[in-house]
Every structure is written in C-alpha cells, then in structure tokens.
XYZ file of C-alpha atoms in Angstrom:
740
model
C 111.392 85.708 95.104
C 109.867 86.142 91.744
C 106.775 88.892 90.884
C 105.973 91.840 89.471
C 105.509 94.916 92.177
C 102.371 97.140 91.362
C 103.236 100.726 91.609
C 101.651 102.560 94.873
C 98.213 104.542 94.379
C 97.714 105.707 97.784
C 97.751 109.167 98.686
C 105.782 126.626 102.186
C 108.358 126.844 100.148
C 109.513 129.834 100.960
C 111.353 130.753 104.163
C 109.795 134.145 105.832
C 110.595 137.338 104.525
C 111.913 139.105 101.275
C 111.332 137.196 98.390
C 112.851 137.407 94.990
C 112.009 134.623 92.609
C 112.178 134.292 88.746
C 108.972 133.840 88.088
C 107.892 137.677 89.002
C 108.511 138.332 85.721
C 106.084 135.977 85.243
C 103.519 136.341 86.876
C 101.504 139.493 88.774
C 103.605 140.704 91.303
C 101.463 142.665 94.684
C 104.267 144.243 96.586
C 105.066 142.307 100.105
C 105.743 142.520 103.470
C 109.411 143.578 103.875
C 110.766 141.269 106.846
C 114.136 140.257 107.497
C 114.405 136.174 107.220
C 116.598 133.226 108.194
C 116.895 132.472 104.757
C 116.648 134.608 101.523
C 113.518 132.918 99.856
C 110.157 134.671 101.058
C 106.825 134.994 101.189
C 104.506 134.926 97.967
C 103.039 137.895 96.893
C 99.535 138.340 97.708
C 98.189 141.843 99.045
C 99.713 145.233 99.220
C 102.171 145.901 102.264
C 102.499 149.480 104.320
C 105.608 149.911 103.201
C 107.570 149.637 99.868
C 109.699 146.332 99.321
C 112.937 145.838 99.073
C 114.189 143.023 96.436
C 116.418 139.966 98.480
C 118.244 139.238 95.604
C 120.327 142.255 94.165
C 119.845 142.560 89.988
C 123.023 141.241 88.094
C 124.914 143.762 86.559
C 123.333 144.501 83.348
C 125.302 144.335 80.314
C 125.978 148.032 78.854
C 123.554 148.572 76.018
C 120.826 146.048 77.443
C 117.590 147.318 78.153
C 116.569 147.371 81.646
C 113.840 144.779 82.746
C 110.406 146.917 82.993
C 108.587 147.690 86.082
C 105.244 146.225 85.968
C 102.045 147.502 87.501
C 100.201 145.360 89.679
C 97.183 144.254 89.318
C 94.262 142.575 91.724
C 94.267 138.617 92.091
C 90.705 138.553 92.677
C 87.959 140.762 92.726
C 87.958 144.203 91.059
C 88.674 146.771 93.396
C 88.072 149.999 93.858
C 91.162 151.571 92.348
C 94.487 149.772 90.918
C 97.230 149.052 93.340
C 100.192 151.260 92.976
C 103.304 150.234 90.166
C 105.909 148.317 91.995
C 109.118 147.005 91.516
C 110.126 143.703 89.621
C 113.269 141.580 90.155
C 115.117 141.286 87.569
C 115.531 137.824 86.409
C 119.608 137.294 85.862
C 120.810 137.092 82.545
C 122.202 133.676 81.517
C 125.624 132.999 83.515
C 125.440 135.605 86.202
C 126.134 134.568 89.338
C 123.541 135.248 92.080
C 124.518 136.305 95.083
C 121.829 136.615 98.129
C 122.620 139.414 100.070
C 120.498 138.813 102.805
C 120.912 135.959 104.322
C 123.345 134.983 107.344
C 125.279 132.170 105.938
C 126.192 131.289 102.178
C 123.133 130.068 99.905
C 123.996 129.092 96.259
C 121.423 129.635 94.144
C 120.390 127.649 90.674
C 117.900 129.069 88.240
C 115.668 127.516 86.113
C 118.215 128.626 82.625
C 120.890 126.556 84.586
C 119.181 123.746 85.523
C 117.679 123.630 81.446
C 121.156 123.279 80.026
C 122.209 120.497 82.528
C 119.611 118.242 82.889
C 121.105 115.758 84.326
C 118.273 112.459 85.558
C 118.841 113.656 88.958
C 118.802 117.559 90.797
C 122.033 116.782 92.218
C 123.485 116.444 88.879
C 123.085 120.454 88.206
C 124.816 121.083 91.923
C 127.582 119.185 92.422
C 129.670 121.883 90.508
C 128.925 124.517 92.854
C 131.732 125.464 95.794
C 131.337 123.298 98.445
C 128.705 120.878 96.970
C 129.607 117.116 95.951
C 127.290 114.181 94.371
C 127.203 110.748 95.334
C 126.766 109.721 92.207
C 126.256 106.107 92.904
C 123.995 105.466 89.885
C 122.940 107.560 86.723
C 119.449 107.720 88.960
C 120.399 107.999 92.374
C 122.859 110.922 93.154
C 122.322 112.654 96.537
C 123.917 116.043 97.353
C 126.946 115.949 99.629
C 127.836 119.636 101.121
C 131.091 120.457 102.920
C 131.187 116.489 103.123
C 128.287 115.810 105.150
C 125.960 113.771 103.579
C 122.340 111.192 103.716
C 121.187 112.068 107.015
C 122.595 115.467 107.738
C 121.441 116.847 104.087
C 117.543 117.926 104.211
C 116.193 117.822 100.487
C 112.966 120.065 100.290
C 110.738 120.475 97.531
C 108.448 123.696 98.274
C 109.068 123.555 102.099
C 108.596 120.325 102.412
C 111.045 117.446 102.691
C 111.352 114.602 99.612
C 109.766 111.698 102.274
C 112.169 109.157 100.731
C 114.537 106.994 101.399
C 117.697 108.211 100.229
C 119.427 108.784 103.510
C 119.070 105.425 104.120
C 121.416 104.418 101.203
C 123.477 105.866 98.083
C 121.706 103.845 95.879
C 118.665 105.094 96.569
C 117.248 107.958 94.657
C 115.657 111.643 95.373
C 112.208 112.022 93.812
C 112.300 115.411 92.281
C 113.090 115.794 88.858
C 114.933 118.739 87.463
C 112.426 119.475 85.131
C 109.981 119.825 88.026
C 112.461 122.378 89.181
C 111.958 126.235 88.783
C 114.619 127.471 91.144
C 117.183 125.416 93.777
C 118.689 126.925 96.691
C 121.222 125.431 98.784
C 120.904 126.591 102.000
C 123.997 126.534 105.017
C 124.284 127.736 108.361
C 121.640 128.512 111.236
C 118.988 129.242 108.447
C 118.643 125.214 108.802
C 117.482 125.238 112.093
C 114.057 126.419 110.894
C 113.607 122.954 108.791
C 115.299 120.477 111.553
C 118.240 119.034 113.301
C 118.884 117.040 110.786
C 119.589 119.527 108.326
C 122.842 120.128 109.904
C 124.736 120.144 106.832
C 123.026 122.111 104.555
C 119.389 121.847 102.924
C 118.735 122.043 99.589
C 115.448 123.788 98.628
C 113.426 122.874 95.297
C 110.950 124.944 94.046
C 107.839 125.579 91.776
C 104.622 126.929 91.175
C 102.973 123.172 91.859
C 100.618 125.271 94.631
C 100.259 128.520 92.636
C 101.015 131.637 94.891
C 100.019 134.237 92.861
C 97.834 134.936 89.635
C 99.675 135.235 86.394
C 100.069 138.420 84.860
C 98.221 137.220 81.529
C 95.649 134.913 83.115
C 98.205 132.156 82.461
C 101.506 131.269 81.520
C 103.566 128.024 80.801
C 106.488 126.388 79.214
C 107.600 123.559 77.291
C 111.301 122.266 77.772
C 113.112 119.139 76.049
C 116.562 118.182 75.101
C 118.761 115.357 73.654
C 122.010 114.222 74.903
C 124.598 112.261 73.179
C 126.925 110.753 76.308
C 124.116 108.215 76.957
C 120.948 108.884 73.713
C 118.997 110.443 76.085
C 115.982 112.294 75.814
C 114.021 114.159 77.943
C 110.710 116.302 77.898
C 108.416 118.426 80.103
C 105.371 121.093 80.134
C 104.262 123.036 82.707
C 100.644 125.571 82.601
C 99.060 127.673 85.102
C 96.401 129.427 84.790
C 93.449 131.088 86.450
C 90.137 133.444 86.970
C 88.464 135.174 89.663
C 90.178 134.093 92.707
C 91.023 130.384 91.068
C 94.087 129.137 90.150
C 95.174 126.016 88.617
C 98.763 124.124 87.555
C 99.748 120.740 85.853
C 102.605 119.632 84.941
C 104.345 116.292 83.645
C 107.772 114.910 82.260
C 109.027 112.568 80.835
C 112.792 111.502 80.304
C 114.993 108.229 79.112
C 118.531 107.535 78.898
C 120.569 104.131 77.897
C 123.906 103.683 79.484
C 125.993 106.683 79.091
C 129.790 106.270 77.289
C 133.204 106.807 79.317
C 136.650 107.172 78.265
C 136.450 103.394 78.888
C 133.808 102.133 76.935
C 130.294 102.067 77.687
C 129.062 101.867 81.800
C 126.661 98.942 81.634
C 123.270 99.316 83.767
C 123.296 103.191 83.938
C 120.513 103.525 82.531
C 117.523 105.686 83.908
C 113.985 106.268 82.877
C 111.284 108.084 85.053
C 108.339 109.703 84.301
C 106.355 112.087 86.940
C 103.251 114.946 86.815
C 101.613 117.112 89.458
C 98.265 119.014 89.598
C 97.392 121.640 91.962
C 95.199 124.735 92.823
C 94.589 127.732 94.402
C 92.492 129.925 96.307
C 94.139 133.371 96.663
C 92.831 136.876 97.644
C 93.428 140.316 98.773
C 95.337 139.011 102.471
C 96.233 135.316 101.668
C 96.077 132.272 99.610
C 95.525 128.622 100.434
C 96.499 125.611 98.072
C 97.369 122.219 97.514
C 98.508 119.789 95.196
C 99.293 116.028 94.101
C 102.243 114.881 92.428
C 103.835 111.489 91.439
C 107.078 110.148 90.496
C 107.867 107.110 89.020
C 111.593 105.863 88.203
C 113.671 102.551 87.042
C 117.065 102.790 86.969
C 120.295 100.386 86.788
C 122.670 99.681 89.399
C 126.783 99.880 87.883
C 129.294 97.619 88.842
C 130.693 93.803 88.072
C 128.334 92.339 90.515
C 125.666 94.124 89.930
C 125.561 94.206 86.227
C 126.126 90.089 86.482
C 122.847 89.986 88.462
C 120.950 92.610 86.457
C 120.488 94.562 89.320
C 117.916 97.708 89.348
C 115.582 99.973 91.393
C 111.869 100.508 90.353
C 110.784 103.179 92.261
C 107.189 105.293 92.797
C 106.139 108.056 95.251
C 102.549 109.768 95.636
C 102.385 113.121 97.754
C 99.815 115.652 98.355
C 101.384 118.910 99.657
C 99.259 121.949 101.185
C 100.293 125.378 102.245
C 99.075 128.380 102.747
C 99.425 132.272 104.107
C 97.152 134.773 105.758
C 98.628 138.310 105.981
C 96.838 139.422 109.349
C 98.356 142.805 109.889
C 96.734 143.182 113.233
C 96.957 141.970 116.762
C 101.162 142.082 116.322
C 100.775 139.495 113.686
C 101.974 140.393 110.312
C 101.395 137.137 108.445
C 100.500 133.349 109.567
C 101.931 130.595 107.186
C 101.427 126.966 107.002
C 103.032 124.186 105.185
C 101.722 120.230 105.263
C 102.489 117.149 103.322
C 101.715 113.610 102.898
C 103.767 110.668 101.058
C 103.401 107.046 100.210
C 107.111 105.746 98.577
C 108.074 102.571 97.941
C 110.667 101.156 95.772
C 111.731 97.020 94.818
C 115.357 96.341 94.100
C 115.402 93.489 91.404
C 117.471 91.098 89.850
C 117.319 88.488 87.421
C 113.723 88.832 85.551
C 111.802 90.853 88.179
C 113.271 88.836 90.724
C 112.760 91.400 94.058
C 115.726 91.066 96.697
C 114.393 93.634 98.793
C 111.724 96.096 99.167
C 111.849 99.610 100.693
C 108.952 101.630 102.294
C 108.327 105.129 103.706
C 105.287 106.570 104.809
C 105.394 110.188 106.346
C 104.009 113.020 107.425
C 105.158 116.512 107.932
C 103.266 119.749 108.813
C 104.876 123.152 109.557
C 103.200 126.482 110.971
C 104.750 130.111 111.381
C 103.957 133.128 113.087
C 105.169 136.288 112.112
C 105.088 139.305 113.992
C 105.015 142.892 113.358
C 107.985 144.679 113.522
C 108.714 146.129 117.117
C 110.560 149.302 118.000
C 113.040 148.879 121.053
C 115.603 151.015 122.612
C 118.743 148.698 120.646
C 116.637 149.288 117.090
C 113.964 147.613 115.050
C 113.339 143.895 115.974
C 111.381 141.294 113.648
C 111.210 137.916 113.601
C 108.664 134.877 113.601
C 108.139 131.408 115.344
C 107.050 128.176 114.366
C 106.259 125.048 115.319
C 107.077 121.246 113.381
C 105.729 118.173 113.619
C 106.703 114.631 111.790
C 105.793 111.050 111.451
C 107.282 108.485 109.508
C 106.969 104.691 109.098
C 110.416 103.076 106.999
C 111.007 99.331 106.452
C 113.818 98.145 104.493
C 112.773 94.162 104.348
C 115.231 91.907 102.214
C 113.761 88.131 100.949
C 116.869 86.698 100.385
C 118.946 87.170 103.492
C 118.808 89.310 106.907
C 116.459 92.925 106.280
C 118.238 95.746 106.201
C 115.439 97.724 108.393
C 112.727 95.915 110.101
C 109.713 98.224 110.743
C 110.719 101.814 112.509
C 108.485 104.369 113.578
C 109.867 107.897 114.038
C 107.940 110.814 115.908
C 109.046 114.456 116.199
C 108.013 117.673 117.375
C 109.927 120.837 117.708
C 109.375 124.784 118.049
C 111.792 127.341 116.650
C 112.065 131.061 117.087
C 114.255 133.289 114.394
C 114.867 137.246 115.707
C 116.525 139.686 114.094
C 117.864 143.342 115.609
C 118.732 146.254 112.851
C 120.712 147.736 115.703
C 122.210 150.430 113.471
C 122.303 151.481 109.865
C 125.500 148.969 108.948
C 124.620 146.335 111.703
C 122.624 143.668 112.005
C 122.207 140.980 114.318
C 120.372 138.033 114.519
C 119.630 134.908 117.130
C 117.635 131.793 116.596
C 116.814 128.336 119.095
C 115.244 125.464 118.375
C 113.936 122.368 120.606
C 112.680 119.441 119.785
C 111.550 116.081 121.141
C 112.340 113.038 118.703
C 111.058 108.925 119.483
C 112.435 106.477 117.563
C 111.021 102.968 118.083
C 112.506 99.902 115.778
C 114.676 96.946 116.198
C 118.779 96.421 116.381
C 121.398 94.967 117.630
C 123.496 96.664 120.684
C 126.118 93.926 120.353
C 127.976 91.771 117.630
C 130.951 90.752 118.987
C 129.795 87.191 118.426
C 127.953 87.273 115.024
C 126.561 83.752 115.864
C 125.533 85.256 119.330
C 124.464 88.847 118.981
C 122.514 90.829 121.640
C 119.222 92.042 120.119
C 117.691 95.226 121.248
C 114.134 95.697 120.361
C 112.187 99.051 121.739
C 112.151 103.094 121.930
C 114.856 105.752 122.221
C 113.874 109.165 123.026
C 115.802 112.238 122.137
C 115.861 115.829 122.822
C 117.658 117.843 120.580
C 118.229 122.039 121.172
C 119.955 124.092 119.114
C 120.701 127.607 119.254
C 122.905 130.199 116.592
C 124.007 133.940 116.672
C 124.483 135.851 113.637
C 126.232 139.414 112.666
C 125.966 141.346 109.332
C 128.334 144.553 108.526
C 127.775 146.488 105.975
C 131.452 147.443 104.672
C 131.770 150.186 101.729
C 131.455 149.313 98.388
C 128.658 146.869 98.824
C 130.438 144.111 100.489
C 128.638 142.555 103.798
C 131.246 140.899 105.946
C 128.971 138.107 108.118
C 130.289 136.287 111.274
C 127.680 133.471 112.712
C 128.409 131.052 115.744
C 126.150 127.830 115.906
C 125.565 125.382 118.498
C 123.633 121.966 116.964
C 122.489 118.856 118.196
C 121.087 116.316 115.595
C 119.050 112.785 117.169
C 120.441 109.588 115.611
C 118.119 108.686 112.481
C 116.047 104.988 112.383
C 118.884 103.834 110.125
C 121.536 104.640 112.303
C 120.121 103.119 115.044
C 118.584 99.819 113.661
C 120.114 98.914 110.280
C 121.349 95.262 110.528
C 121.200 93.136 107.097
C 122.138 93.016 103.919
C 121.947 95.800 101.207
C 122.581 93.996 97.933
C 122.151 97.419 95.772
C 125.610 99.114 97.608
C 127.129 95.652 98.252
C 127.156 95.946 101.868
C 126.263 93.992 105.212
C 124.905 97.410 107.344
C 124.790 97.185 111.100
C 123.353 99.941 113.225
C 123.994 101.005 117.003
C 120.828 101.510 118.991
C 123.266 102.742 121.635
C 123.762 106.025 119.572
C 123.753 109.123 121.578
C 122.904 113.110 120.307
C 125.341 114.149 117.580
C 126.733 117.448 118.550
C 128.414 120.249 116.679
C 129.841 123.399 117.255
C 130.258 125.516 114.335
C 131.832 129.352 113.510
C 131.730 130.631 110.076
C 133.232 133.999 108.532
C 132.308 135.436 105.230
C 132.374 138.180 102.530
C 129.895 138.852 99.478
C 128.867 141.263 97.153
C 126.195 141.069 95.095
C 126.111 143.767 93.360
C 128.215 145.867 90.697
C 130.669 144.156 87.999
C 132.364 142.173 90.782
C 130.043 139.610 92.326
C 131.821 137.289 94.781
C 130.873 135.274 98.222
C 133.718 133.720 100.266
C 133.123 131.847 103.276
C 135.679 130.166 105.783
C 134.235 127.385 108.705
C 135.176 125.317 111.338
C 133.041 123.150 112.903
C 133.792 120.447 116.398
C 131.944 117.516 116.013
C 130.796 115.474 119.342
C 129.792 112.026 118.840
C 129.956 112.592 114.735
C 128.182 109.412 113.343
C 129.461 107.869 110.311
C 130.023 104.461 108.756
C 133.078 102.580 109.097
C 134.395 99.450 106.883
C 135.509 96.904 109.129
C 137.586 95.051 106.897
C 135.116 92.177 107.480
C 132.982 89.951 104.768
C 129.579 88.313 104.924
C 127.260 87.198 103.291
C 123.340 87.657 103.466
C 123.302 86.539 107.015
C 124.938 87.955 110.137
C 125.785 84.563 111.594
C 128.093 84.430 107.540
C 129.880 87.411 108.465
C 133.873 86.407 108.502
C 133.017 83.077 106.588
C 131.315 84.469 103.120
C 132.799 87.152 101.339
C 129.793 88.725 98.993
C 129.421 91.605 100.912
C 131.890 94.190 102.647
C 130.721 94.863 106.160
C 129.907 98.344 107.421
C 128.914 99.631 111.078
C 127.980 102.892 112.266
C 130.321 104.266 115.257
C 130.627 107.596 116.477
C 133.837 109.741 117.253
C 135.041 113.488 117.516
C 135.855 115.159 114.559
C 136.466 118.126 113.365
C 135.493 119.801 109.883
C 136.990 123.034 108.218
C 137.020 124.461 105.070
C 136.511 127.585 102.572
C 134.326 127.925 99.473
C 134.679 130.890 96.912
C 132.753 131.740 93.956
C 133.295 135.477 92.048
C 132.427 136.767 88.771
C 133.664 139.627 87.062
C 132.418 141.629 84.060
C 135.638 142.568 82.823
C 134.072 145.406 79.617
C 131.782 146.210 77.265
C 131.951 143.750 73.839
C 129.951 143.991 70.804
C 126.234 144.147 72.263
C 127.180 142.685 75.957
C 129.754 142.000 78.211
C 132.643 139.578 78.565
C 133.924 138.783 82.242
C 135.346 136.105 84.048
C 134.857 133.970 86.526
C 136.821 131.578 89.423
C 135.859 129.241 92.128
C 137.258 126.851 95.133
C 136.772 124.894 97.720
C 138.280 122.408 99.793
C 137.122 120.529 103.161
C 139.407 118.360 105.448
C 138.042 116.727 107.917
C 140.199 114.377 110.824
C 138.935 112.184 113.747
C 139.870 113.230 117.195
C 143.772 111.629 117.980
C 144.421 110.354 114.461
C 142.431 109.200 111.490
C 140.611 110.536 108.788
C 136.886 110.916 107.679
C 136.110 108.672 104.994
C 134.549 109.746 101.765
C 135.393 113.409 102.167
C 135.419 115.236 98.556
C 139.016 116.491 96.964
C 139.365 120.232 97.209
C 138.564 121.900 93.477
C 139.394 125.056 91.275
C 138.311 126.089 89.158
C 137.881 129.394 86.255
C 136.422 130.580 83.007
C 135.448 132.888 80.090
C 131.622 134.230 79.609
C 130.000 136.441 77.201
C 126.555 137.350 77.434
C 124.090 139.818 76.235
C 120.216 140.249 75.792
C 120.427 137.314 73.376
C 123.433 135.293 72.893
C 125.325 133.684 75.984
C 128.501 131.570 76.040
C 130.546 130.542 78.381
C 133.787 127.752 78.498
C 135.258 127.195 81.894
C 137.248 124.027 83.433
C 137.249 122.653 87.016
C 139.860 120.764 88.319
C 139.264 118.010 91.111
C 142.683 117.267 92.564
C 144.361 113.982 94.238
C 142.330 112.786 97.134
C 145.391 111.143 99.326
C 143.815 111.917 102.574
C 141.898 108.733 103.027
C 140.125 106.733 106.152
C 141.020 102.937 107.041
C 139.888 100.773 104.461
C 139.658 103.246 101.535
C 141.719 103.618 98.915
C 143.082 106.789 97.568
C 141.427 108.563 93.958
C 142.709 110.293 90.826
C 142.148 114.112 90.257
C 140.662 115.052 87.091
C 139.650 117.801 85.077
C 136.426 118.977 83.626
C 136.475 121.182 80.282
C 132.750 122.377 79.908
C 131.120 124.710 77.226
C 127.833 126.259 76.318
C 126.793 128.576 73.335
C 122.784 129.473 73.446
C 120.499 131.927 72.029
C 117.466 133.312 73.236
C 114.417 135.414 71.669
C 111.020 136.871 71.328
C 108.688 134.941 69.287
C 104.937 136.561 68.312
C 102.846 138.150 69.925
C 99.676 135.612 70.377
C 97.043 138.180 72.537
C 98.770 139.148 75.658
C 101.369 136.795 75.279
C 105.180 136.802 74.189
C 106.520 133.438 73.769
C 110.285 133.410 74.643
C 112.729 131.073 72.786
C 116.030 129.632 73.870
C 118.051 127.170 71.708
C 121.613 125.881 72.751
C 123.759 123.437 73.279
C 126.138 122.167 76.572
C 129.276 120.261 76.474
C 130.477 118.376 79.768
C 133.459 116.436 79.975
C 134.907 117.571 76.627
C 138.527 116.647 77.727
C 136.887 112.767 77.633
C 138.872 112.547 81.153
C 138.587 109.687 83.712
C 136.613 111.069 86.228
C 136.124 108.931 89.162
C 134.624 110.262 92.664
C 136.191 109.705 95.540
C 132.969 110.065 97.729
C 131.292 107.061 95.978
C 131.096 103.471 97.272
C 131.786 102.305 93.740
C 134.526 105.228 92.706
C 136.887 101.572 91.960
C 134.706 100.277 89.741
C 132.455 103.114 88.465
C 133.774 105.955 85.888
C 131.726 108.756 85.404
C 130.346 110.256 81.924
C 132.948 110.778 79.348
C 132.373 113.534 76.755
C 128.836 114.686 75.841
C 126.790 117.263 73.746
C 123.595 118.424 74.904
C 120.822 120.044 72.716
C 118.590 122.027 74.422
C 115.281 123.958 74.087
C 112.641 125.952 76.241
C 109.784 127.827 74.904
C 108.093 130.165 77.606
C 104.757 131.723 77.598
C-alpha cells in the first residue's frame, strides 16, 4: 500500500512532599508545606506555610571560595498583599558535575539536571540516562531508545512527563520512540521501589519522570524567564535548537516552547551506520492561574519525528518510522489547610498518537495508533500526632482508558484493536517514629480490564485456536520501608515490596508480523498476573564533600512475563511459520525468575585548587537474572564499572571519566554473547553572567563534550539488533545555553 500519511490534528508532575526544583532559582518561590513523600519531587510553591520548609535535595558542597547562593525574598503571585511575605530559603542549583543525592526517598532516585541534558543532547531522553548506575537503553534506533532499569524494560518501566504517562506505543516494541525530546525536559528523575506504586503497578521496574514548565506553577520572579539552547554534533553532523519562555502578570502565567533537531546517519569505528538519521520537531503552549491558595493550568503540545531503522534488511527496504502525537495536559492544586486536609492535587492527560512504518517510497507497511486518557487526584491530610509519632500521608485515585491498534497492510496485524480500562486507589502513610527513625507504608489496589483478539494456542500454525474477549485482573500491591539516620549524615534504608502487575494488551493479544524489528510476535491471552517480592537495602549521604548512594536488591518473580525467541522463522502470516524465513518467531511466556544486583554512585571533593575544587567519582552496577531451575533471562545488561576526575568552580567545569562494560556471557537460549567495551568521555564548559537588562541578568554557558573518544566498537547486549548495528563512534558536541 502506498500513500502519504496526514499527521493527526486532534486533540502533577510533582510527587507529594518536599520540592527541590532547579527552576527555584529563576522563579518566585513561596514557602511550601513540608510533607514526607513517596518520591523526592514536591508540590509547587503556591502559598505560605505555617512552618518553615525543609529542602528535599541537599545542596551540594560548594567549592571553597565559591559564593554561596543568595536567599531570595518571596513576592506575591497574584493581588498585592498588605505586607510582603517573609524571606524563605532557595534550594541551591547544583554546580556542574555535582552528584545529586536525594535524602528523603525510601528508594534510590537518580536525578539528571538540565545541565547534563544540555551537554549530552542525544535524540532521545534515554541517551542522557543510559550511563547512570542501574540504567541502560534499548538503542534500537537513533530515534528510538527506551530506558531499561535493573534489567526491566517496556511494560515494566513507566515514562512520564509532568506526572502523566507518555501515552505512546514504545512499550509495545523497541523500535517505537518515546515522544519526549530532551530539549523539553528541565529535569529527569529515575524512581525505583515503593514510590512507583503511586503511578501504577505497571511501573514495577521504575519510573522515568521528566518535568518542565509547560504548565506554570509559579509566577517568575521578575515577571518572565526563558532560555535559548542549541548544539552541533560531529558523529552524525547533527544540529538542534530550542527556546522556552514563561511570563505573566497579575494571576495569569503563560508558557511557550519549541524545538527542532536534525541528524544524519552516525559514524562508527567500522564506517557509517546506514539509516540512523533523525528529524524531529515539536512545540507546546500552556497557561495557569495562580493564587494564594493554589493554581490551575492546562497545556497543549505536539511532537513529530521521522527516523530510520538500521540493520541490513531494513536498509535495503529503506524502513523508517513517521510519528506524531498531540497531547492535552492539565493539573492543579488547592491548599485547603482545613477540615483535616492539607492539599488536594489533580493531574489529567488526553493524547492522540499515531505512527506509520514506511518502506520504499512512502509505502506504509503498518500503522500504530493509541488514544489514551489518564487522570489522578490526590488528597494530602494534615499531620496527625499519635502515640507512635507524627503521621503524614496522602490517598488518591487513578483512572485510565486506552485504545491501541497495530495494523499491518502486508500480513497478519501485530495488534488488532484493543481496549484497556483501569481504576486504582492508593494510600501512602509515613510515621516519624523517633528523631532518627522514619517508617513508611503504601498500598495500591487496581482493577484492569483488557479486551482484544489473540491466539490461545499456536501448536499447529495452520489451525490456531483463536481468543476474542475480555480479561479482568485485580492487582494488589503493598510496601513497607524504614529509614535510620546514622552519624555523619548517612541514612540507612530497608524496604520490602510486594507488587502484582496485570499483563498489558500487547503481551496478551500480539499475533502478527512486526517488520521493523524483524519478528513475528505471538502473545498469550491466558497469561496470569505477574507477582514480584522485593527486598532492598541501601546507604546514602547527600551532604558534605563525600556524597554517595549505594543499593543492593533481590526480587523474586512468580509468573515473570518475557519474550522468548523460539528459533522458528516465519513470513508475514502465521501459517508461514516454519516454512518461510523472513522473520524470527517470538512468543510471550511466563516463568518463575529471580533478579538481584547492586548499583552505586559516589563523588568526593578532594581539595581546593585555583578558584574551585577537584574531585574523583565512581560508579558500579550489576544485575543478574535467572529462571528457576535453569536458564538466564534474555537481554540483561552487562555489569559496568566507571571512574573519573573533575574540576568545578563558579565558572569552569571540566571532567574526564571512563565507563567499562564487561563481556556479557550470561545469555538465554537463542541469544549470542556480547563483547564488552570502554567509553572514554570528557567535557569542558564555561559559564558567565552577561550585562544586566532591566531586572534580568542573562547567564551564558558554552561547552564541548567528547564521547567514545577511544572510538571503541560498542554493541549493546539488550538491543535486538546488536549483532548487526554498532553504536556511535567518536564524537564531539559543541553546545550553548542562554538563560534569562
């Protein structure tokens, strides 16, 4: 089938508790309610609190001789008040290269600041994350790279923007992009453990949460704020640029941003990797009304991307994906402070997504669509004094509806139309038992209904047993955690978690050819709930010259759902399996499995030198995953170790670091071993203040970042195409950012 596709025209990022946002330094920040949380993000500052706030992210140790960040006097957001509010502390923006360790979470939280995103600026959000401890990327294509956390991917990792899921089909297949451009993210957090229950049991592996100002939550300090950024990359002759502006008056704040990026096929040590180009663009507009007791806002955004699919067969057929998404988001907050209620918050998102998988000259091989609605409302109660200590917490309800299709025009469709409805209730409570001990408990109960058409038995490919109907699941999850404050600012944590996950529509009802991945995928509509029991222990220190976060975990799965390559080859239809050899047959199965591993990140400011400090850093991560009895879980990342040296002051930042991935020989059936690699990276940047314009003093950063400077052959073991597709070779990025 040939033709031209017309892009569709249709159609609270903050977790309860303390807030620690980089944008605090650029906005008017009013005192916030101090609340313990299941995650280290917090509600927006909208009104004075009766008690002084406590920052959620510890300010990093400042270089000796570096001026401390100034306290900022808060200003009213709406109508003038009789008297100005009192001054409040502003959370320090970490200096470049600082390891940000969050000291309020019951599980490790990896924070990626806008500074790191500016320097890396790959085509996907995961490009910035995949070298962090415990995180890898699927790297299927330059424009499609989904995060993998502790060896878990797709349906077990939720990616969200401002508290609402991305509402795409990237969990259905590794060649599908996540529609969040790095230019649109001011901060990214990777959340693991009990905090993920707030967003859904599908996030059993973790949550990648991007946040930005698309729905303004506060009035900028001087009436407006903005940024312009851009960069050039040598490895793919890439160029990208973006702007963002937020401004307002009275009680109304508006926001607008846009980005554009274009890159050619990237180079590898073995030559050019064909069909790895990316062209994407997008924009967003939003507005909010803010007042002394809360805010309410809405935004509209669009994301477009056209990117190539690498691999020998894909290059011959000129395979590429053309996608677009329109999204409406809304959120709000009302500080009640009465009737036992501290605050009420809500989030809502409505999305229309579609992409075509193209070959030849605009020949559409398949079309994927997804329309989705998601809403969540939370009520945070006031602190309650009990005989056991002060109790704080929140309860909420989450509702979702999704229609997904994956239609093929050349053979059996991968996914006939499916409908998913879900409703859930959750509760988080935290008890300050003693000065040094905090306890946390969380529960979540869901009901998920999935309707579709699949195959219950394919023993005989010429006479399969069909399934058409609805599956209903009622997952229940719970967690317990304890924090203990040790000397020297060290916090020890111990958490236990039991999570049940309902199978996704793709796992249940897939039954056709997927040309982009070269697989013929067969789901199982009779799958049961996936159950996981996790124990985790950790130590972290967020303050001082030495900062670190170390975790060890063990997870036992009952009914772990995975994709197994059968060794059978198929054509475009089921009855061709075992006869033709165009596609590899892949089936969804369940087995008992165990995942265990360690992840660590540390940084030490050694001594003062020149106008700043120099220091050393290190990281390590490993995850093993085996089925009960015998056999390894497929596509598990190798263990990695890294180290580096850095210098930073108020203007200069320099870093050289190395990350080594070992050979991955722990492989599953029909998998091949992968050779290790070494990444040598370096960065040098300079930041300075420009001439003041009225009440605004612009800040400019210019920098260079080199990646894979050894030009090593890098094959990613978790990629389905790692045996035929190399990752980028040596590359240099020139980047610049101006903030107002």
